mmCIF file with all atom_site columns, C-alpha atoms in Angstrom:
data_model
loop_
_atom_site.group_PDB
_atom_site.id
_atom_site.type_symbol
_atom_site.label_atom_id
_atom_site.label_alt_id
_atom_site.label_comp_id
_atom_site.label_asym_id
_atom_site.label_entity_id
_atom_site.label_seq_id
_atom_site.pdbx_PDB_ins_code
_atom_site.Cartn_x
_atom_site.Cartn_y
_atom_site.Cartn_z
_atom_site.occupancy
_atom_site.B_iso_or_equiv
_atom_site.pdbx_formal_charge
_atom_site.auth_seq_id
_atom_site.auth_comp_id
_atom_site.auth_asym_id
_atom_site.auth_atom_id
_atom_site.pdbx_PDB_model_num
ATOM 1   C CA . MET K 1 1   ? 14.656  -46.582 -127.239 1.00 79.00 ? 874 MET K CA 1
ATOM 2   C CA . SER K 1 2   ? 13.369  -47.971 -130.544 1.00 90.00 ? 875 SER K CA 1
ATOM 3   C CA . ASN K 1 3   ? 10.979  -47.356 -133.347 1.00 94.00 ? 876 ASN K CA 1
ATOM 4   C CA . ILE K 1 4   ? 8.747   -50.427 -133.493 1.00 95.00 ? 877 ILE K CA 1
ATOM 5   C CA . SER K 1 5   ? 5.890   -51.152 -136.035 1.00 94.00 ? 878 SER K CA 1
ATOM 6   C CA . ILE K 1 6   ? 3.328   -53.671 -135.344 1.00 94.00 ? 879 ILE K CA 1
ATOM 7   C CA . ILE K 1 7   ? 1.470   -55.420 -138.258 1.00 91.00 ? 880 ILE K CA 1
ATOM 8   C CA . GLY K 1 8   ? -1.893  -56.380 -136.797 1.00 92.00 ? 881 GLY K CA 1
ATOM 9   C CA . ALA K 1 9   ? -4.502  -54.856 -134.569 1.00 94.00 ? 882 ALA K CA 1
ATOM 10  C CA . GLY K 1 10  ? -5.689  -57.789 -132.571 1.00 93.00 ? 883 GLY K CA 1
ATOM 11  C CA . ASN K 1 11  ? -5.119  -59.191 -128.961 1.00 92.00 ? 884 ASN K CA 1
ATOM 12  C CA . MET K 1 12  ? -1.446  -60.106 -130.045 1.00 91.00 ? 885 MET K CA 1
ATOM 13  C CA . ALA K 1 13  ? -0.651  -56.631 -131.142 1.00 94.00 ? 886 ALA K CA 1
ATOM 14  C CA . GLY K 1 14  ? -2.397  -55.124 -128.088 1.00 96.00 ? 887 GLY K CA 1
ATOM 15  C CA . THR K 1 15  ? -0.354  -56.936 -125.782 1.00 94.00 ? 888 THR K CA 1
ATOM 16  C CA . ILE K 1 16  ? 2.942   -56.471 -127.342 1.00 95.00 ? 889 ILE K CA 1
ATOM 17  C CA . GLY K 1 17  ? 2.251   -52.813 -128.029 1.00 96.00 ? 890 GLY K CA 1
ATOM 18  C CA . ALA K 1 18  ? 1.236   -52.275 -124.300 1.00 97.00 ? 891 ALA K CA 1
ATOM 19  C CA . ARG K 1 19  ? 4.639   -53.815 -123.475 1.00 96.00 ? 892 ARG K CA 1
ATOM 20  C CA . ALA K 1 20  ? 6.583   -51.816 -126.038 1.00 96.00 ? 893 ALA K CA 1
ATOM 21  C CA . VAL K 1 21  ? 4.917   -48.429 -125.163 1.00 97.00 ? 894 VAL K CA 1
ATOM 22  C CA . ALA K 1 22  ? 5.609   -49.367 -121.276 1.00 96.00 ? 895 ALA K CA 1
ATOM 23  C CA . GLY K 1 23  ? 9.099   -49.641 -122.364 1.00 95.00 ? 896 GLY K CA 1
ATOM 24  C CA . GLY K 1 24  ? 9.314   -45.990 -123.693 1.00 96.00 ? 897 GLY K CA 1
ATOM 25  C CA . ASN K 1 25  ? 9.372   -47.128 -127.281 1.00 96.00 ? 898 ASN K CA 1
ATOM 26  C CA . THR K 1 26  ? 7.689   -45.385 -130.197 1.00 96.00 ? 899 THR K CA 1
ATOM 27  C CA . VAL K 1 27  ? 5.045   -47.763 -131.912 1.00 97.00 ? 900 VAL K CA 1
ATOM 28  C CA . GLU K 1 28  ? 3.255   -47.809 -135.042 1.00 97.00 ? 901 GLU K CA 1
ATOM 29  C CA . VAL K 1 29  ? 0.008   -50.076 -135.537 1.00 97.00 ? 902 VAL K CA 1
ATOM 30  C CA . MET K 1 30  ? -0.672  -51.145 -138.956 1.00 94.00 ? 903 MET K CA 1
ATOM 31  C CA . GLY K 1 31  ? -3.835  -53.310 -139.731 1.00 92.00 ? 904 GLY K CA 1
ATOM 32  C CA . ARG K 1 32  ? -6.155  -54.219 -142.548 1.00 88.00 ? 905 ARG K CA 1
ATOM 33  C CA . ASP K 1 33  ? -9.043  -52.463 -140.770 1.00 92.00 ? 906 ASP K CA 1
ATOM 34  C CA . GLN K 1 34  ? -7.932  -48.885 -140.337 1.00 95.00 ? 907 GLN K CA 1
ATOM 35  C CA . SER K 1 35  ? -10.545 -48.603 -137.675 1.00 97.00 ? 908 SER K CA 1
ATOM 36  C CA . LYS K 1 36  ? -9.310  -51.293 -135.449 1.00 97.00 ? 909 LYS K CA 1
ATOM 37  C CA . ALA K 1 37  ? -5.499  -49.850 -135.939 1.00 97.00 ? 910 ALA K CA 1
ATOM 38  C CA . ASP K 1 38  ? -6.739  -46.528 -135.004 1.00 98.00 ? 911 ASP K CA 1
ATOM 39  C CA . ALA K 1 39  ? -8.628  -47.820 -131.888 1.00 98.00 ? 912 ALA K CA 1
ATOM 40  C CA . LEU K 1 40  ? -5.407  -49.727 -130.601 1.00 98.00 ? 913 LEU K CA 1
ATOM 41  C CA . ALA K 1 41  ? -3.364  -46.664 -131.195 1.00 98.00 ? 914 ALA K CA 1
ATOM 42  C CA . LYS K 1 42  ? -5.622  -44.572 -129.029 1.00 97.00 ? 915 LYS K CA 1
ATOM 43  C CA . THR K 1 43  ? -5.832  -47.297 -126.329 1.00 97.00 ? 916 THR K CA 1
ATOM 44  C CA . LEU K 1 44  ? -1.888  -47.842 -126.353 1.00 97.00 ? 917 LEU K CA 1
ATOM 45  C CA . GLY K 1 45  ? -1.606  -44.078 -125.884 1.00 96.00 ? 918 GLY K CA 1
ATOM 46  C CA . GLY K 1 46  ? 2.233   -42.814 -125.468 1.00 91.00 ? 919 GLY K CA 1
ATOM 47  C CA . ARG K 1 47  ? 3.815   -42.011 -128.927 1.00 92.00 ? 920 ARG K CA 1
ATOM 48  C CA . THR K 1 48  ? 1.859   -44.503 -130.791 1.00 97.00 ? 921 THR K CA 1
ATOM 49  C CA . THR K 1 49  ? 0.803   -43.867 -134.448 1.00 97.00 ? 922 THR K CA 1
ATOM 50  C CA . THR K 1 50  ? -1.054  -45.683 -137.084 1.00 97.00 ? 923 THR K CA 1
ATOM 51  C CA . GLY K 1 51  ? 0.538   -46.417 -140.364 1.00 95.00 ? 924 GLY K CA 1
ATOM 52  C CA . GLU K 1 52  ? -1.269  -47.085 -143.494 1.00 91.00 ? 925 GLU K CA 1
ATOM 53  C CA . TRP K 1 53  ? -1.977  -50.838 -144.739 1.00 86.00 ? 926 TRP K CA 1
ATOM 54  C CA . GLY K 1 54  ? 0.182   -51.791 -147.681 1.00 82.00 ? 927 GLY K CA 1
ATOM 55  C CA . THR K 1 55  ? 3.056   -48.923 -147.104 1.00 86.00 ? 928 THR K CA 1
ATOM 56  C CA . ALA K 1 56  ? 6.441   -49.367 -145.680 1.00 85.00 ? 929 ALA K CA 1
ATOM 57  C CA . PRO K 1 57  ? 6.560   -49.751 -141.922 1.00 90.00 ? 930 PRO K CA 1
ATOM 58  C CA . ALA K 1 58  ? 8.022   -46.864 -140.233 1.00 90.00 ? 931 ALA K CA 1
ATOM 59  C CA . GLY K 1 59  ? 9.859   -48.940 -137.369 1.00 91.00 ? 932 GLY K CA 1
ATOM 60  C CA . ASP K 1 60  ? 13.238  -50.249 -137.526 1.00 89.00 ? 933 ASP K CA 1
ATOM 61  C CA . ILE K 1 61  ? 11.875  -53.150 -135.900 1.00 90.00 ? 934 ILE K CA 1
ATOM 62  C CA . VAL K 1 62  ? 8.730   -54.952 -137.378 1.00 88.00 ? 935 VAL K CA 1
ATOM 63  C CA . ILE K 1 63  ? 6.774   -57.241 -135.629 1.00 89.00 ? 936 ILE K CA 1
ATOM 64  C CA . LEU K 1 64  ? 4.048   -59.378 -137.261 1.00 86.00 ? 937 LEU K CA 1
ATOM 65  C CA . ALA K 1 65  ? 1.008   -59.875 -134.906 1.00 87.00 ? 938 ALA K CA 1
ATOM 66  C CA . LEU K 1 66  ? -0.958  -61.843 -137.170 1.00 81.00 ? 939 LEU K CA 1
ATOM 67  C CA . LEU K 1 67  ? -2.217  -65.496 -137.504 1.00 75.00 ? 940 LEU K CA 1
ATOM 68  C CA . TYR K 1 68  ? 0.060   -67.715 -139.472 1.00 61.00 ? 941 TYR K CA 1
ATOM 69  C CA . ASP K 1 69  ? -2.237  -68.060 -142.652 1.00 59.00 ? 942 ASP K CA 1
ATOM 70  C CA . VAL K 1 70  ? -3.035  -64.271 -142.492 1.00 55.00 ? 943 VAL K CA 1
ATOM 71  C CA . SER K 1 71  ? 0.785   -63.452 -142.197 1.00 52.00 ? 944 SER K CA 1
ATOM 72  C CA . CYS K 1 72  ? 1.804   -65.720 -145.344 1.00 52.00 ? 945 CYS K CA 1
ATOM 73  C CA . ARG K 1 73  ? -0.796  -63.513 -147.251 1.00 56.00 ? 946 ARG K CA 1
ATOM 74  C CA . SER K 1 74  ? -0.126  -60.278 -145.907 1.00 56.00 ? 947 SER K CA 1
ATOM 75  C CA . LEU K 1 75  ? 3.728   -59.910 -145.478 1.00 57.00 ? 948 LEU K CA 1
ATOM 76  C CA . PRO K 1 76  ? 4.968   -56.799 -147.142 1.00 55.00 ? 949 PRO K CA 1
ATOM 77  C CA . SER K 1 77  ? 7.093   -56.883 -149.825 1.00 53.00 ? 950 SER K CA 1
ATOM 78  C CA . THR K 1 78  ? 10.771  -57.346 -149.181 1.00 51.00 ? 951 THR K CA 1
ATOM 79  C CA . GLU K 1 79  ? 11.640  -53.863 -150.591 1.00 54.00 ? 952 GLU K CA 1
ATOM 80  C CA . THR K 1 80  ? 9.524   -52.240 -148.071 1.00 54.00 ? 953 THR K CA 1
ATOM 81  C CA . LEU K 1 81  ? 11.383  -54.271 -145.029 1.00 56.00 ? 954 LEU K CA 1
ATOM 82  C CA . SER K 1 82  ? 14.821  -54.380 -146.402 1.00 54.00 ? 955 SER K CA 1
ATOM 83  C CA . ARG K 1 83  ? 15.795  -51.864 -143.581 1.00 56.00 ? 956 ARG K CA 1
ATOM 84  C CA . ALA K 1 84  ? 13.938  -53.395 -140.581 1.00 57.00 ? 957 ALA K CA 1
ATOM 85  C CA . ARG K 1 85  ? 14.425  -56.444 -138.337 1.00 67.00 ? 958 ARG K CA 1
ATOM 86  C CA . LEU K 1 86  ? 11.462  -58.456 -138.626 1.00 61.00 ? 959 LEU K CA 1
ATOM 87  C CA . LEU K 1 87  ? 9.874   -60.499 -135.820 1.00 61.00 ? 960 LEU K CA 1
ATOM 88  C CA . SER K 1 88  ? 7.124   -62.886 -136.248 1.00 61.00 ? 961 SER K CA 1
ATOM 89  C CA . THR K 1 89  ? 4.394   -64.130 -133.667 1.00 58.00 ? 962 THR K CA 1
ATOM 90  C CA . SER K 1 90  ? 3.190   -66.374 -136.144 1.00 57.00 ? 963 SER K CA 1
ATOM 91  C CA . ALA K 1 91  ? 5.725   -69.112 -136.417 1.00 50.00 ? 964 ALA K CA 1
ATOM 92  C CA . ILE K 1 92  ? 3.380   -71.956 -135.771 1.00 49.00 ? 965 ILE K CA 1
ATOM 93  C CA . PRO K 1 93  ? 0.471   -72.707 -137.956 1.00 51.00 ? 966 PRO K CA 1
ATOM 94  C CA . SER K 1 94  ? -2.949  -72.536 -136.473 1.00 50.00 ? 967 SER K CA 1
ATOM 95  C CA . ILE K 1 95  ? -4.379  -76.110 -136.510 1.00 51.00 ? 968 ILE K CA 1
ATOM 96  C CA . PRO K 1 96  ? -7.809  -76.600 -136.210 1.00 53.00 ? 969 PRO K CA 1
ATOM 97  C CA . ARG K 1 97  ? -9.310  -78.455 -133.071 1.00 52.00 ? 970 ARG K CA 1
ATOM 98  C CA . SER K 1 98  ? -10.542 -81.829 -133.312 1.00 52.00 ? 971 SER K CA 1
ATOM 99  C CA . THR K 1 99  ? -14.275 -82.057 -132.870 1.00 55.00 ? 972 THR K CA 1
ATOM 100 C CA . GLY K 1 100 ? -14.313 -85.795 -132.243 1.00 51.00 ? 973 GLY K CA 1
#
């Protein structure tokens, strides 16, 4: 099993986290809003913990579960991710819907 850190506490993070926990992995949730990260970790159960925003993720695998524009501003420094494998769910920029 793996140690996985998920950066984000929204719908993507919840879905990915649920699959990771179901697979027997240790999951760490990190979010800008600590109360949302805590709530998600509690919902996921298992061996899920919360990390502190701005610190190095504990996981060997780090998943960015953020919208594209947020992930560009929120990516931790390369020093904190140097030993981790980084996966991003935000490879495609969000495009505003046409109103016309």
